[in-house]
Coordinates of C-alpha atoms in Angstrom, one line a residue:
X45 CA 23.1 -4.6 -44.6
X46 CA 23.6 -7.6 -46.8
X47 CA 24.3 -9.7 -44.7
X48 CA 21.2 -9.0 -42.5
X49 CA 18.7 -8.8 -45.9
X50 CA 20.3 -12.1 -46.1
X51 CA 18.9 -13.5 -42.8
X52 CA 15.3 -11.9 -43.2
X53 CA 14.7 -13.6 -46.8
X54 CA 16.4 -16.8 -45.7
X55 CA 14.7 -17.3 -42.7
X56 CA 11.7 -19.3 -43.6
X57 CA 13.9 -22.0 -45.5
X58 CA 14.2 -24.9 -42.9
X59 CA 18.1 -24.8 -42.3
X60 CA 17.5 -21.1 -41.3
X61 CA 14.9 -21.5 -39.4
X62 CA 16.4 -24.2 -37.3
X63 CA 19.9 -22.0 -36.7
X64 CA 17.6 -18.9 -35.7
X65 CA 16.0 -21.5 -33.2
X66 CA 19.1 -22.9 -32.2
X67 CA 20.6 -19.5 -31.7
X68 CA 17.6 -18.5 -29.4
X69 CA 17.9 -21.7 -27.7
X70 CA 21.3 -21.1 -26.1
X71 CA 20.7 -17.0 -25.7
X72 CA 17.7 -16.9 -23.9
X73 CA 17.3 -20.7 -22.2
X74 CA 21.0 -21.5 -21.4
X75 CA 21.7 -17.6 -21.7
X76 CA 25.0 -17.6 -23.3
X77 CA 26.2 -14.6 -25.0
X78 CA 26.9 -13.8 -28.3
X79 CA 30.1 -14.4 -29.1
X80 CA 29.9 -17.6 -27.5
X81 CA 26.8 -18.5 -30.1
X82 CA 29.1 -16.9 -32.7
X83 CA 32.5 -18.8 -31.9
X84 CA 29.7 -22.0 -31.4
X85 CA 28.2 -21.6 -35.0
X86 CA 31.1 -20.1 -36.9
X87 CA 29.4 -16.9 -37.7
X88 CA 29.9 -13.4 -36.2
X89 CA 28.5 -12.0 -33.1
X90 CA 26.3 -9.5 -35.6
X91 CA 25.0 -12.2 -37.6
X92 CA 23.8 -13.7 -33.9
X93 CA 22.2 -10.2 -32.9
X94 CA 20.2 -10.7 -36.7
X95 CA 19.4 -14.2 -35.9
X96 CA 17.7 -13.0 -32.6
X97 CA 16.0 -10.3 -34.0
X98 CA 14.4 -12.8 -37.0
X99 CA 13.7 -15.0 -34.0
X100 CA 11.4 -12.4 -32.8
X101 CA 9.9 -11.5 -35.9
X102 CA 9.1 -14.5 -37.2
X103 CA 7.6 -15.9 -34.2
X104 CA 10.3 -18.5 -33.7
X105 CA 10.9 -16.7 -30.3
X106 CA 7.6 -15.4 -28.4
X107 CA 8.5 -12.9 -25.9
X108 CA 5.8 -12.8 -23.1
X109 CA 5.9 -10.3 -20.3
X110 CA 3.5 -12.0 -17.7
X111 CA 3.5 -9.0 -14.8
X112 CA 1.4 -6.7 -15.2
X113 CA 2.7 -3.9 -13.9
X114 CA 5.8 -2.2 -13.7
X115 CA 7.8 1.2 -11.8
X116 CA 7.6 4.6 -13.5
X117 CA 10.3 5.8 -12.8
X118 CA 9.5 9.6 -14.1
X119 CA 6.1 9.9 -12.3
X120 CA 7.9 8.3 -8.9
X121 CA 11.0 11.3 -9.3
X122 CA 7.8 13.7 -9.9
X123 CA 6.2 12.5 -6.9
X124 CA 9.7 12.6 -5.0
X125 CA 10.0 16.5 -6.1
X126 CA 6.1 17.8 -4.8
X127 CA 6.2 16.2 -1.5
X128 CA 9.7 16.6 -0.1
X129 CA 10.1 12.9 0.0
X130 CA 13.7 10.5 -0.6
X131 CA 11.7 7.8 -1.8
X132 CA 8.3 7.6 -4.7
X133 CA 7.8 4.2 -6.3
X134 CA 5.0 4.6 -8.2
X135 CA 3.6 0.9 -10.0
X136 CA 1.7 1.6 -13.3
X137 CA -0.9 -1.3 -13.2
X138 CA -2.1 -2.8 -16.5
X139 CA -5.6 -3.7 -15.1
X140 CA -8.0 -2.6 -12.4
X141 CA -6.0 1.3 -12.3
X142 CA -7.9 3.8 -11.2
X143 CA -11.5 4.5 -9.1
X144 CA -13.2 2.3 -11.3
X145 CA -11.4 -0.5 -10.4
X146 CA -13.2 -3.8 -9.1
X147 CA -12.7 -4.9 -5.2
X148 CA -10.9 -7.8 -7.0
X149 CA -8.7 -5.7 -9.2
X150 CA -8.1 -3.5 -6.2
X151 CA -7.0 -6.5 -4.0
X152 CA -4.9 -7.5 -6.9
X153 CA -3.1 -4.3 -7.5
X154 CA -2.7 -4.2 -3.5
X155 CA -0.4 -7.4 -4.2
X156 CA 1.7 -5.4 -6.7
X157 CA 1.8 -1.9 -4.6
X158 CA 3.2 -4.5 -1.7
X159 CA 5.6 -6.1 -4.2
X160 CA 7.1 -2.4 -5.5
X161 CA 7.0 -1.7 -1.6
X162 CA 9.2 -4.6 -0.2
X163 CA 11.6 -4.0 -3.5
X164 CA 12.0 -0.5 -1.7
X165 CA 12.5 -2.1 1.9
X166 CA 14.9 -4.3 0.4
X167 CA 17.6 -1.4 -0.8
X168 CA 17.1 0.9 2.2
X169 CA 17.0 -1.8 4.7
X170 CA 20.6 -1.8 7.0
X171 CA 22.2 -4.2 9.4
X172 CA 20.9 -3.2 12.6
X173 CA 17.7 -1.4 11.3
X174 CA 14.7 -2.1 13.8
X175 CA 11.9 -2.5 11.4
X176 CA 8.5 -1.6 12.1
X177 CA 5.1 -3.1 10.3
X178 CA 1.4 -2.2 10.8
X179 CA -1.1 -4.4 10.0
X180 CA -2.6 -3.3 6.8
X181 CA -2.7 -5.8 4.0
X182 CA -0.1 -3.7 1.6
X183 CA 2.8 -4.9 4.9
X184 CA 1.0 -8.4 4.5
X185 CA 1.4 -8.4 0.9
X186 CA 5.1 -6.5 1.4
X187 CA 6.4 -9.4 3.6
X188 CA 4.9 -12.2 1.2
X189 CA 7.2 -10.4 -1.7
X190 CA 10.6 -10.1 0.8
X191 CA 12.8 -13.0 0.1
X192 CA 16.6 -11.4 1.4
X193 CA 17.2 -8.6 4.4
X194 CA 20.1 -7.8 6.3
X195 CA 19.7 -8.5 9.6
X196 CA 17.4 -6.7 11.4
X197 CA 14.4 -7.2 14.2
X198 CA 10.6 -7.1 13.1
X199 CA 8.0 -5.3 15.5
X200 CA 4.4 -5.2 14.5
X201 CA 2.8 -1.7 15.1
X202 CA -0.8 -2.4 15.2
X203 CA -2.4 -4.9 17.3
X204 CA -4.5 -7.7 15.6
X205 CA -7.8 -6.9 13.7
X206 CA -8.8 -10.4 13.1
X207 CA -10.5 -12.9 15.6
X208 CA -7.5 -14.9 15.2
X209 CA -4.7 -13.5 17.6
X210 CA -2.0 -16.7 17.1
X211 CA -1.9 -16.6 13.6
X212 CA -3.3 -13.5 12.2
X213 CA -1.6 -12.1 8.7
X214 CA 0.2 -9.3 10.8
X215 CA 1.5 -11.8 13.0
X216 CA 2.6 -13.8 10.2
X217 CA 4.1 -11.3 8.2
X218 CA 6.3 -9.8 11.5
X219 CA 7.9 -13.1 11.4
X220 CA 8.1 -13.9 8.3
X221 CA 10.1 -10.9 7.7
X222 CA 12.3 -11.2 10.7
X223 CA 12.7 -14.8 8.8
X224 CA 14.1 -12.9 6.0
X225 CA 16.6 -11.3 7.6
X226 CA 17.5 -13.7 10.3
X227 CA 16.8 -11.4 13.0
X228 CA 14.1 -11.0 16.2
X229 CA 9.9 -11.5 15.4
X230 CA 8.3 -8.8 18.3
X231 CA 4.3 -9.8 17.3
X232 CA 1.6 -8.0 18.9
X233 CA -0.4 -11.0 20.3
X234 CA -3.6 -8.4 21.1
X235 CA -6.6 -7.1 19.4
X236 CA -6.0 -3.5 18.1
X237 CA -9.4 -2.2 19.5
X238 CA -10.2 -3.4 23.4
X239 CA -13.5 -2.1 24.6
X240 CA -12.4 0.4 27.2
X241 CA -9.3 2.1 28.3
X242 CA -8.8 0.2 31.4
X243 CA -8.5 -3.1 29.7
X244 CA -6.7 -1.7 27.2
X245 CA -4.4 0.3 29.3
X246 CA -4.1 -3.9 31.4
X247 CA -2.9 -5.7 28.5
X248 CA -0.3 -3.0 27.7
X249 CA 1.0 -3.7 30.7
X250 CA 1.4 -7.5 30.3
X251 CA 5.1 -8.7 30.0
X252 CA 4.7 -10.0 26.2
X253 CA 2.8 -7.0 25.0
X254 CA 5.1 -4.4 27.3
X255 CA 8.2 -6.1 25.3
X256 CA 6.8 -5.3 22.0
X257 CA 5.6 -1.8 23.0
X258 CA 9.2 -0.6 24.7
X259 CA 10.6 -1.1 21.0
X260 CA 8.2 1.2 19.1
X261 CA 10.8 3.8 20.3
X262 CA 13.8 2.1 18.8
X263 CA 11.9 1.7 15.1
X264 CA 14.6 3.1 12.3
X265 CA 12.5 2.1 9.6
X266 CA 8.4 1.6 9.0
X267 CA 6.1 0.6 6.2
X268 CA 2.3 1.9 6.9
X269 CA -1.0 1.8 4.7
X270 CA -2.6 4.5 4.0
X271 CA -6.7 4.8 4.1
X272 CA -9.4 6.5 4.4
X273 CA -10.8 7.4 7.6
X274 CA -14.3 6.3 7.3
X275 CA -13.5 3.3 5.1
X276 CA -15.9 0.7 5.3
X277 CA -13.8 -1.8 7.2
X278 CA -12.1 0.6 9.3
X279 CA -12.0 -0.9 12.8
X280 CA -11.2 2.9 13.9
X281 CA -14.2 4.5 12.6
X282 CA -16.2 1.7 13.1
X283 CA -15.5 1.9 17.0
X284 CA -16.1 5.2 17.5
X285 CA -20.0 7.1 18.3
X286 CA -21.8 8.8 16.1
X287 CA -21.5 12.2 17.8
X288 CA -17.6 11.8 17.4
X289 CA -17.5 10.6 13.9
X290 CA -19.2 14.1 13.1
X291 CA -17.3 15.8 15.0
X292 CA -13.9 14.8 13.6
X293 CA -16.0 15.5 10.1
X294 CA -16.8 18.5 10.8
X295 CA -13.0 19.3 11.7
X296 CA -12.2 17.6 8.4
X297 CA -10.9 14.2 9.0
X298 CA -9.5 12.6 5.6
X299 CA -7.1 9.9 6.1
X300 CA -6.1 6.9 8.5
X301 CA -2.3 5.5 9.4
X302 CA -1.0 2.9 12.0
X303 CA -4.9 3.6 13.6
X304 CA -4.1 7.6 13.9
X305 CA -6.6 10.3 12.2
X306 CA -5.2 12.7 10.2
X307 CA -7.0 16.0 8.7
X308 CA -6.8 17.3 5.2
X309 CA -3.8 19.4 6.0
X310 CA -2.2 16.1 7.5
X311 CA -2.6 17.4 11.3
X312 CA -3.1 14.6 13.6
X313 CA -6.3 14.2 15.3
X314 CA -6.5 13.0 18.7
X315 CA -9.8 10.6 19.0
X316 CA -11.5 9.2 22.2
X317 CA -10.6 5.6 20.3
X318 CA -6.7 6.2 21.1
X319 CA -7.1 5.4 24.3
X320 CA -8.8 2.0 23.6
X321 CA -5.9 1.2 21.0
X322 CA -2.7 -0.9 20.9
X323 CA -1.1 0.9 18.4
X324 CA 2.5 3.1 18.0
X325 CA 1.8 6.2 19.3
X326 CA 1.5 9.4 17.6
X327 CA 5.0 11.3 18.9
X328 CA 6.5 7.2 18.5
X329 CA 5.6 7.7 14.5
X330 CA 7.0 10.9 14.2
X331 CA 10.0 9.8 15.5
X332 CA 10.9 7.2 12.9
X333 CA 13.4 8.3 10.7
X334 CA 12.1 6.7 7.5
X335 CA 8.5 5.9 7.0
X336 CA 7.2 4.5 3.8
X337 CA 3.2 4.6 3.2
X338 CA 1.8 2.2 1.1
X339 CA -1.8 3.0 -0.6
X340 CA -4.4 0.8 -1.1
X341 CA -4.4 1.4 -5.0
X342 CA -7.2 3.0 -6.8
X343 CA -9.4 4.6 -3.5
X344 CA -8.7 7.6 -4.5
X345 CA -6.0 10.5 -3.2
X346 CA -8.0 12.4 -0.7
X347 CA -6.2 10.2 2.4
X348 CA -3.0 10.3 0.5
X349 CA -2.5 13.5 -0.2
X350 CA -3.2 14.0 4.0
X351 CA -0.7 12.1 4.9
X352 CA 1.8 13.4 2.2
X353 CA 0.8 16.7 3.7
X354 CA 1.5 15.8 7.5
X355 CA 5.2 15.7 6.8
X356 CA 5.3 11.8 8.2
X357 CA 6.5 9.8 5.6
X358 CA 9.6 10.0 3.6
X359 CA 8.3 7.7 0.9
X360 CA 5.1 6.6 -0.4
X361 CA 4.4 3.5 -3.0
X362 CA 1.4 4.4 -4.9
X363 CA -0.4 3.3 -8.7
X364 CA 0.1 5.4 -11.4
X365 CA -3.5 6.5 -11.4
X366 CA -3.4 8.0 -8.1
X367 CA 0.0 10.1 -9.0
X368 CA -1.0 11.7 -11.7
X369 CA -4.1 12.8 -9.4
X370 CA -2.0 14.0 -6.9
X371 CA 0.4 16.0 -9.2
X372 CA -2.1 17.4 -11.4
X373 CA -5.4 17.5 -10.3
X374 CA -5.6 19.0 -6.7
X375 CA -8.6 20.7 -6.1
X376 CA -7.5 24.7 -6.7
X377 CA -10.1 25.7 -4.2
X378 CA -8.9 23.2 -1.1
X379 CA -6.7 25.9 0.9
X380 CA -4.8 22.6 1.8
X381 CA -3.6 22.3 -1.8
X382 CA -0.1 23.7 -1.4
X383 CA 0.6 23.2 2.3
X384 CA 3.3 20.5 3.4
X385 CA 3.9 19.9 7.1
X386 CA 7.5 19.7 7.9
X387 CA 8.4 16.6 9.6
X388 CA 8.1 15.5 13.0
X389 CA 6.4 19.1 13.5
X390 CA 2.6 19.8 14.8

Protein backbone atom coordinates (compact mmCIF):
# COMPACT_ATOMS: atom_id res chain seq x y z
CA UNK A 1 0.00 0.00 0.00
CA UNK A 2 2.99 2.23 0.43
CA UNK A 3 4.46 1.62 -2.23
CA UNK A 4 1.44 2.29 -4.47
CA UNK A 5 0.39 5.76 -2.22
CA UNK A 6 3.80 6.32 -3.34
CA UNK A 7 3.10 6.18 -7.15
CA UNK A 8 -0.29 8.24 -6.89
CA UNK A 9 1.33 11.31 -5.03
CA UNK A 10 4.51 11.10 -7.17
CA UNK A 11 3.02 10.92 -10.29
CA UNK A 12 2.65 14.49 -11.33
CA UNK A 13 6.51 15.20 -10.63
CA UNK A 14 8.14 15.06 -14.22
CA UNK A 15 10.45 11.93 -13.65
CA UNK A 16 7.20 10.07 -12.70
CA UNK A 17 5.33 11.14 -15.09
CA UNK A 18 7.70 10.21 -17.81
CA UNK A 19 8.31 6.38 -16.22
CA UNK A 20 4.36 6.03 -16.12
CA UNK A 21 4.53 6.97 -19.87
CA UNK A 22 7.37 4.97 -20.59
CA UNK A 23 5.77 2.03 -18.88
CA UNK A 24 2.57 2.51 -21.01
CA UNK A 25 4.60 2.92 -24.01
CA UNK A 26 6.07 -0.62 -24.06
CA UNK A 27 2.66 -2.40 -22.46
CA UNK A 28 0.18 -1.24 -24.64
CA UNK A 29 2.17 -0.02 -28.05
CA UNK A 30 5.06 -2.68 -28.19
CA UNK A 31 2.79 -4.90 -25.73
CA UNK A 32 5.40 -6.36 -23.55
CA UNK A 33 4.42 -7.80 -20.36
CA UNK A 34 5.17 -6.82 -17.05
CA UNK A 35 7.87 -8.40 -15.96
CA UNK A 36 9.64 -7.52 -18.91
CA UNK A 37 8.85 -3.66 -18.05
CA UNK A 38 9.88 -4.68 -14.52
CA UNK A 39 13.22 -6.53 -15.29
CA UNK A 40 13.53 -3.27 -18.09
CA UNK A 41 13.16 -0.57 -15.32
CA UNK A 42 14.43 -2.31 -12.22
CA UNK A 43 11.25 -2.27 -10.36
CA UNK A 44 8.70 -5.01 -9.67
CA UNK A 45 6.03 -6.34 -11.84
CA UNK A 46 3.47 -4.71 -9.01
CA UNK A 47 4.94 -1.42 -9.16
CA UNK A 48 4.31 -1.82 -13.25
CA UNK A 49 0.54 -2.86 -12.70
CA UNK A 50 0.47 0.73 -10.34
CA UNK A 51 2.29 2.60 -13.02
CA UNK A 52 -0.47 1.48 -15.54
CA UNK A 53 -3.20 2.07 -13.40
CA UNK A 54 -1.73 5.98 -12.64
CA UNK A 55 -1.42 6.01 -16.44
CA UNK A 56 -5.07 5.73 -16.71
CA UNK A 57 -5.91 7.97 -14.03
CA UNK A 58 -4.02 10.65 -14.73
CA UNK A 59 -4.76 10.76 -18.30
CA UNK A 60 -1.25 9.86 -19.32
CA UNK A 61 -2.93 6.84 -21.09
CA UNK A 62 -6.47 7.55 -22.76
CA UNK A 63 -8.34 4.38 -23.27
CA UNK A 64 -10.81 4.78 -26.24
CA UNK A 65 -13.17 2.01 -27.18
CA UNK A 66 -14.21 3.18 -30.77
CA UNK A 67 -17.08 0.16 -31.61
CA UNK A 68 -19.90 0.75 -30.62
CA UNK A 69 -21.40 -2.16 -29.94
CA UNK A 70 -20.63 -5.29 -28.38
CA UNK A 71 -22.17 -9.28 -27.61
CA UNK A 72 -24.22 -9.89 -24.54
CA UNK A 73 -23.52 -12.82 -23.80
CA UNK A 74 -26.42 -13.36 -20.97
CA UNK A 75 -29.29 -12.03 -23.12
CA UNK A 76 -27.85 -14.28 -26.28
CA UNK A 77 -27.77 -17.72 -23.66
CA UNK A 78 -31.50 -16.25 -22.70
CA UNK A 79 -32.42 -16.21 -26.18
CA UNK A 80 -30.62 -19.64 -26.81
CA UNK A 81 -32.92 -21.20 -23.81
CA UNK A 82 -36.80 -19.74 -25.19
CA UNK A 83 -36.30 -20.74 -28.66
CA UNK A 84 -34.67 -24.19 -28.72
CA UNK A 85 -31.77 -22.73 -30.57
CA UNK A 86 -27.57 -23.83 -30.45
CA UNK A 87 -26.66 -20.48 -31.42
CA UNK A 88 -28.07 -16.48 -29.91
CA UNK A 89 -25.61 -13.59 -30.55
CA UNK A 90 -27.27 -10.83 -29.54
CA UNK A 91 -25.20 -7.16 -30.38
CA UNK A 92 -26.11 -4.41 -27.80
CA UNK A 93 -25.77 -1.26 -30.07
CA UNK A 94 -24.69 2.03 -28.43
CA UNK A 95 -26.75 4.24 -30.96
CA UNK A 96 -29.76 3.96 -33.23
CA UNK A 97 -31.24 0.57 -30.72
CA UNK A 98 -34.55 0.16 -30.80
CA UNK A 99 -37.95 1.27 -33.14
CA UNK A 100 -36.96 4.64 -32.84
CA UNK A 101 -34.00 4.25 -34.60
CA UNK A 102 -33.17 6.38 -37.80
CA UNK A 103 -32.99 4.54 -41.53
CA UNK A 104 -29.30 5.67 -41.04
CA UNK A 105 -28.80 4.23 -37.63
CA UNK A 106 -30.70 1.15 -38.74
CA UNK A 107 -28.33 0.65 -41.80
CA UNK A 108 -25.55 1.20 -39.40
CA UNK A 109 -26.48 -1.31 -36.79
CA UNK A 110 -27.28 -3.68 -39.90
CA UNK A 111 -23.37 -3.45 -40.42
CA UNK A 112 -22.75 -4.54 -36.82
CA UNK A 113 -25.69 -7.38 -36.68
CA UNK A 114 -23.59 -8.70 -40.03
CA UNK A 115 -20.29 -8.31 -38.20
CA UNK A 116 -21.53 -10.45 -34.88
CA UNK A 117 -23.07 -12.77 -37.67
CA UNK A 118 -19.89 -13.58 -39.74
CA UNK A 119 -17.92 -13.85 -36.13
CA UNK A 120 -20.56 -16.72 -35.66
CA UNK A 121 -19.98 -18.31 -39.32
CA UNK A 122 -16.50 -18.11 -38.59
CA UNK A 123 -16.49 -20.77 -35.44
CA UNK A 124 -19.15 -23.13 -36.82
CA UNK A 125 -17.91 -23.10 -40.27
CA UNK A 126 -16.07 -26.78 -41.22
CA UNK A 127 -13.89 -28.05 -43.99
CA UNK A 128 -16.19 -29.28 -46.41
CA UNK A 129 -19.31 -27.18 -45.26
CA UNK A 130 -21.40 -26.04 -48.52
CA UNK A 131 -22.37 -22.62 -47.42
CA UNK A 132 -25.44 -21.05 -48.44
CA UNK A 133 -26.26 -16.99 -48.54
CA UNK A 134 -29.45 -15.10 -49.52
CA UNK A 135 -29.38 -11.83 -50.59
CA UNK A 136 -30.31 -9.66 -47.80
CA UNK A 137 -27.99 -6.90 -46.82
CA UNK A 138 -27.12 -8.43 -43.15
CA UNK A 139 -25.21 -11.69 -45.69
CA UNK A 140 -23.78 -8.50 -47.69
CA UNK A 141 -22.61 -6.92 -44.66
CA UNK A 142 -21.62 -10.69 -43.12
CA UNK A 143 -19.26 -11.41 -46.05
CA UNK A 144 -17.68 -7.68 -45.91
CA UNK A 145 -16.78 -8.67 -42.05
CA UNK A 146 -15.31 -12.46 -43.07
CA UNK A 147 -11.65 -12.36 -43.41
CA UNK A 148 -10.59 -16.45 -42.69
CA UNK A 149 -12.85 -19.80 -43.56
CA UNK A 150 -12.00 -23.20 -43.92
CA UNK A 151 -12.51 -24.34 -47.06
CA UNK A 152 -15.78 -24.45 -48.21
CA UNK A 153 -18.09 -23.65 -51.44
CA UNK A 154 -20.38 -20.39 -51.52
CA UNK A 155 -24.00 -20.78 -53.21
CA UNK A 156 -26.18 -17.73 -53.25
CA UNK A 157 -29.89 -18.56 -52.38
CA UNK A 158 -31.80 -15.81 -53.76
CA UNK A 159 -31.64 -14.57 -57.16
CA UNK A 160 -30.64 -10.81 -57.79
CA UNK A 161 -32.87 -7.87 -56.65
CA UNK A 162 -30.94 -5.23 -58.27
CA UNK A 163 -30.90 -4.13 -61.99
CA UNK A 164 -27.39 -5.10 -61.99
CA UNK A 165 -27.09 -8.94 -62.46
CA UNK A 166 -22.96 -9.13 -63.03
CA UNK A 167 -22.06 -7.31 -60.09
CA UNK A 168 -24.91 -7.08 -57.70
CA UNK A 169 -23.93 -7.19 -53.70
CA UNK A 170 -25.22 -10.85 -53.52
CA UNK A 171 -23.06 -11.76 -56.27
CA UNK A 172 -20.32 -10.04 -54.68
CA UNK A 173 -20.53 -11.26 -51.39
CA UNK A 174 -20.91 -15.27 -52.73
CA UNK A 175 -17.51 -14.69 -53.94
CA UNK A 176 -16.06 -12.90 -51.84
CA UNK A 177 -16.72 -15.45 -49.25
CA UNK A 178 -15.80 -18.32 -51.27
CA UNK A 179 -12.51 -15.99 -51.45
CA UNK A 180 -12.22 -16.40 -47.86
CA UNK A 181 -12.15 -19.72 -47.67
CA UNK A 182 -10.47 -20.66 -50.84
CA UNK A 183 -13.24 -22.65 -52.06
CA UNK A 184 -16.03 -22.64 -55.14
CA UNK A 185 -18.29 -19.01 -55.86
CA UNK A 186 -21.96 -20.69 -57.24
CA UNK A 187 -23.66 -16.92 -57.99
CA UNK A 188 -27.17 -16.68 -59.06
CA UNK A 189 -26.65 -14.62 -62.21
CA UNK A 190 -30.83 -14.08 -62.39
CA UNK A 191 -33.36 -11.70 -61.08
CA UNK A 192 -35.18 -13.11 -57.96
CA UNK A 193 -38.67 -12.08 -59.35
CA UNK A 194 -39.26 -12.99 -63.33
CA UNK A 195 -42.73 -11.92 -64.53
CA UNK A 196 -44.41 -15.32 -65.06
CA UNK A 197 -43.83 -18.80 -64.24
CA UNK A 198 -42.91 -19.88 -67.65
CA UNK A 199 -39.94 -17.67 -67.95
CA UNK A 200 -39.10 -18.29 -64.67
CA UNK A 201 -39.56 -21.93 -64.72
CA UNK A 202 -36.89 -21.22 -68.56
CA UNK A 203 -34.10 -19.67 -66.81
CA UNK A 204 -34.07 -22.41 -64.09
CA UNK A 205 -33.49 -24.57 -66.60
CA UNK A 206 -30.37 -22.81 -68.10
CA UNK A 207 -27.01 -24.71 -67.54
CA UNK A 208 -25.44 -21.81 -65.23
CA UNK A 209 -28.49 -21.27 -63.23
CA UNK A 210 -29.37 -25.30 -63.13
CA UNK A 211 -25.69 -25.65 -61.59
CA UNK A 212 -26.34 -23.31 -58.79
CA UNK A 213 -29.85 -24.63 -58.10
CA UNK A 214 -28.71 -28.63 -57.98
CA UNK A 215 -26.51 -27.46 -54.88
CA UNK A 216 -29.33 -25.80 -52.73
CA UNK A 217 -29.74 -29.52 -51.68
CA UNK A 218 -26.20 -30.12 -50.58
CA UNK A 219 -26.31 -26.57 -48.27
CA UNK A 220 -24.82 -27.69 -44.56
CA UNK A 221 -24.82 -24.24 -43.42
CA UNK A 222 -27.05 -20.88 -44.18
CA UNK A 223 -27.17 -17.31 -43.05
CA UNK A 224 -30.85 -15.63 -43.92
CA UNK A 225 -32.41 -12.08 -43.09
CA UNK A 226 -35.23 -11.93 -41.49
CA UNK A 227 -38.16 -9.18 -42.50
CA UNK A 228 -41.25 -8.27 -42.49
CA UNK A 229 -43.56 -9.48 -45.02
CA UNK A 230 -44.99 -6.26 -46.23
CA UNK A 231 -41.87 -4.22 -45.80
CA UNK A 232 -41.59 -1.39 -47.96
CA UNK A 233 -38.93 -2.72 -50.19
CA UNK A 234 -39.97 -6.12 -50.30
CA UNK A 235 -39.74 -7.36 -53.85
CA UNK A 236 -42.16 -10.26 -52.68
CA UNK A 237 -44.96 -8.27 -51.45
CA UNK A 238 -44.47 -5.77 -53.89
CA UNK A 239 -45.03 -8.48 -56.75
CA UNK A 240 -47.93 -9.86 -55.63
CA UNK A 241 -52.06 -8.46 -56.28
CA UNK A 242 -53.88 -6.80 -54.05
CA UNK A 243 -56.49 -9.59 -53.64
CA UNK A 244 -53.54 -11.94 -52.47
CA UNK A 245 -51.79 -9.55 -50.21
CA UNK A 246 -55.22 -9.59 -48.26
CA UNK A 247 -55.58 -12.80 -48.42
CA UNK A 248 -52.31 -13.87 -46.87
CA UNK A 249 -53.39 -10.97 -44.21
CA UNK A 250 -56.16 -12.17 -43.41
CA UNK A 251 -54.41 -15.73 -42.73
CA UNK A 252 -51.86 -13.72 -40.79
CA UNK A 253 -48.73 -13.36 -42.72
CA UNK A 254 -45.87 -11.81 -40.39
CA UNK A 255 -42.48 -12.43 -41.55
CA UNK A 256 -40.35 -12.94 -44.80
CA UNK A 257 -36.95 -15.41 -45.30
CA UNK A 258 -34.97 -16.43 -48.41
CA UNK A 259 -38.39 -14.96 -50.37
CA UNK A 260 -40.80 -17.52 -48.32
CA UNK A 261 -43.93 -16.19 -46.21
CA UNK A 262 -44.21 -17.22 -42.98
CA UNK A 263 -47.44 -16.75 -40.45
CA UNK A 264 -47.31 -15.72 -36.87
CA UNK A 265 -47.01 -19.18 -35.70
CA UNK A 266 -44.05 -19.56 -38.21
CA UNK A 267 -46.07 -21.86 -40.74
CA UNK A 268 -44.96 -21.41 -44.19
CA UNK A 269 -47.20 -19.85 -46.62
CA UNK A 270 -47.35 -20.97 -50.11
CA UNK A 271 -47.96 -17.65 -52.40
CA UNK A 272 -48.80 -17.49 -56.16
CA UNK A 273 -45.20 -15.36 -56.25
CA UNK A 274 -43.23 -18.86 -55.58
CA UNK A 275 -43.70 -19.81 -58.78
CA UNK A 276 -42.23 -16.68 -60.36
CA UNK A 277 -39.16 -16.96 -57.87
CA UNK A 278 -35.47 -18.13 -58.11
CA UNK A 279 -35.17 -18.82 -54.72
CA UNK A 280 -34.17 -22.21 -52.31
CA UNK A 281 -37.19 -23.84 -52.01
CA UNK A 282 -39.25 -24.34 -49.00
CA UNK A 283 -38.57 -28.36 -48.17
CA UNK A 284 -34.56 -27.19 -49.54
CA UNK A 285 -34.59 -24.72 -46.31
CA UNK A 286 -35.76 -27.07 -44.01
CA UNK A 287 -33.41 -29.37 -44.87
CA UNK A 288 -30.35 -27.33 -43.83
CA UNK A 289 -28.87 -28.44 -40.87
CA UNK A 290 -27.85 -25.18 -39.43
CA UNK A 291 -29.50 -21.94 -40.38
CA UNK A 292 -28.58 -18.67 -38.77
CA UNK A 293 -31.26 -15.58 -39.27
CA UNK A 294 -29.96 -12.32 -39.18
CA UNK A 295 -32.53 -9.33 -38.31
CA UNK A 296 -32.51 -6.20 -39.71
CA UNK A 297 -32.01 -4.45 -36.18
CA UNK A 298 -34.52 -2.27 -34.63
CA UNK A 299 -37.97 -3.26 -37.05
CA UNK A 300 -39.41 -4.62 -34.51
CA UNK A 301 -39.94 -8.59 -33.40
CA UNK A 302 -43.26 -9.43 -34.93
CA UNK A 303 -41.19 -11.25 -38.13
CA UNK A 304 -38.75 -12.54 -35.71
CA UNK A 305 -40.47 -14.09 -33.42
CA UNK A 306 -42.31 -16.06 -36.68
CA UNK A 307 -39.56 -17.32 -37.74
CA UNK A 308 -38.15 -18.33 -34.28
CA UNK A 309 -41.51 -20.03 -34.06
CA UNK A 310 -41.28 -21.99 -37.43
CA UNK A 311 -38.64 -24.20 -35.92
CA UNK A 312 -36.10 -23.18 -39.11
CA UNK A 313 -33.30 -21.65 -37.69
CA UNK A 314 -30.91 -22.85 -35.21
CA UNK A 315 -29.53 -19.49 -34.53
CA UNK A 316 -30.50 -15.97 -34.83
CA UNK A 317 -28.12 -12.65 -34.54
CA UNK A 318 -30.30 -10.01 -33.23
CA UNK A 319 -29.85 -6.22 -31.18
CA UNK A 320 -30.35 -6.12 -27.78
CA UNK A 321 -33.49 -4.11 -28.20
CA UNK A 322 -35.30 -6.61 -30.04
CA UNK A 323 -34.29 -9.57 -27.31
CA UNK A 324 -35.41 -8.19 -24.51
CA UNK A 325 -38.79 -7.77 -26.68
CA UNK A 326 -38.88 -11.18 -27.54
CA UNK A 327 -38.12 -12.57 -24.00
CA UNK A 328 -40.22 -10.31 -22.09
CA UNK A 329 -42.80 -8.66 -23.76
CA UNK A 330 -44.87 -11.04 -26.04
CA UNK A 331 -48.20 -10.12 -26.41
CA UNK A 332 -50.19 -12.43 -23.52
CA UNK A 333 -53.17 -12.45 -25.77
CA UNK A 334 -51.40 -13.74 -29.28
CA UNK A 335 -52.33 -17.58 -28.99
CA UNK A 336 -48.89 -17.83 -30.88
CA UNK A 337 -47.08 -16.63 -27.79
CA UNK A 338 -45.85 -20.02 -26.49
CA UNK A 339 -45.91 -22.18 -29.62
CA UNK A 340 -42.44 -23.37 -31.15
CA UNK A 341 -42.56 -25.47 -34.38
CA UNK A 342 -40.22 -28.27 -34.18
CA UNK A 343 -37.82 -28.39 -36.95
CA UNK A 344 -38.09 -29.42 -40.32
CA UNK A 345 -41.88 -30.15 -39.33
CA UNK A 346 -45.21 -28.53 -41.07
Amino acid sequence: MAESAEVAAALPAPIDTLLAAAVARRFYLEHRSKVEIAKEFGISRFKVARLLDAAVAHDIVRIDITVPAEIDVPLGRALTERFGLRHGIVVSLERGEGGTASPADQRHNGRWLGTAAARLLSEIAEEGDVLGLDGSHSVDALSEAVTRLPLCDVVQLTGVHGRDLARDAAITAVHRMAAAGGGRAFPLHTPFLLPDAATAAVLRSQPATAETLDRFGLVTKAVVGIGAWDAPHSPVYGAMSERERETLRAAGACAEVAGHVLDAVGRLMPTEVNARTIAVGAAELRGIAELIGVTAGGRGTGAVRAVLRSGLLTGVVTDAATARRLLWHDDPDDPARTAVAPRFTE
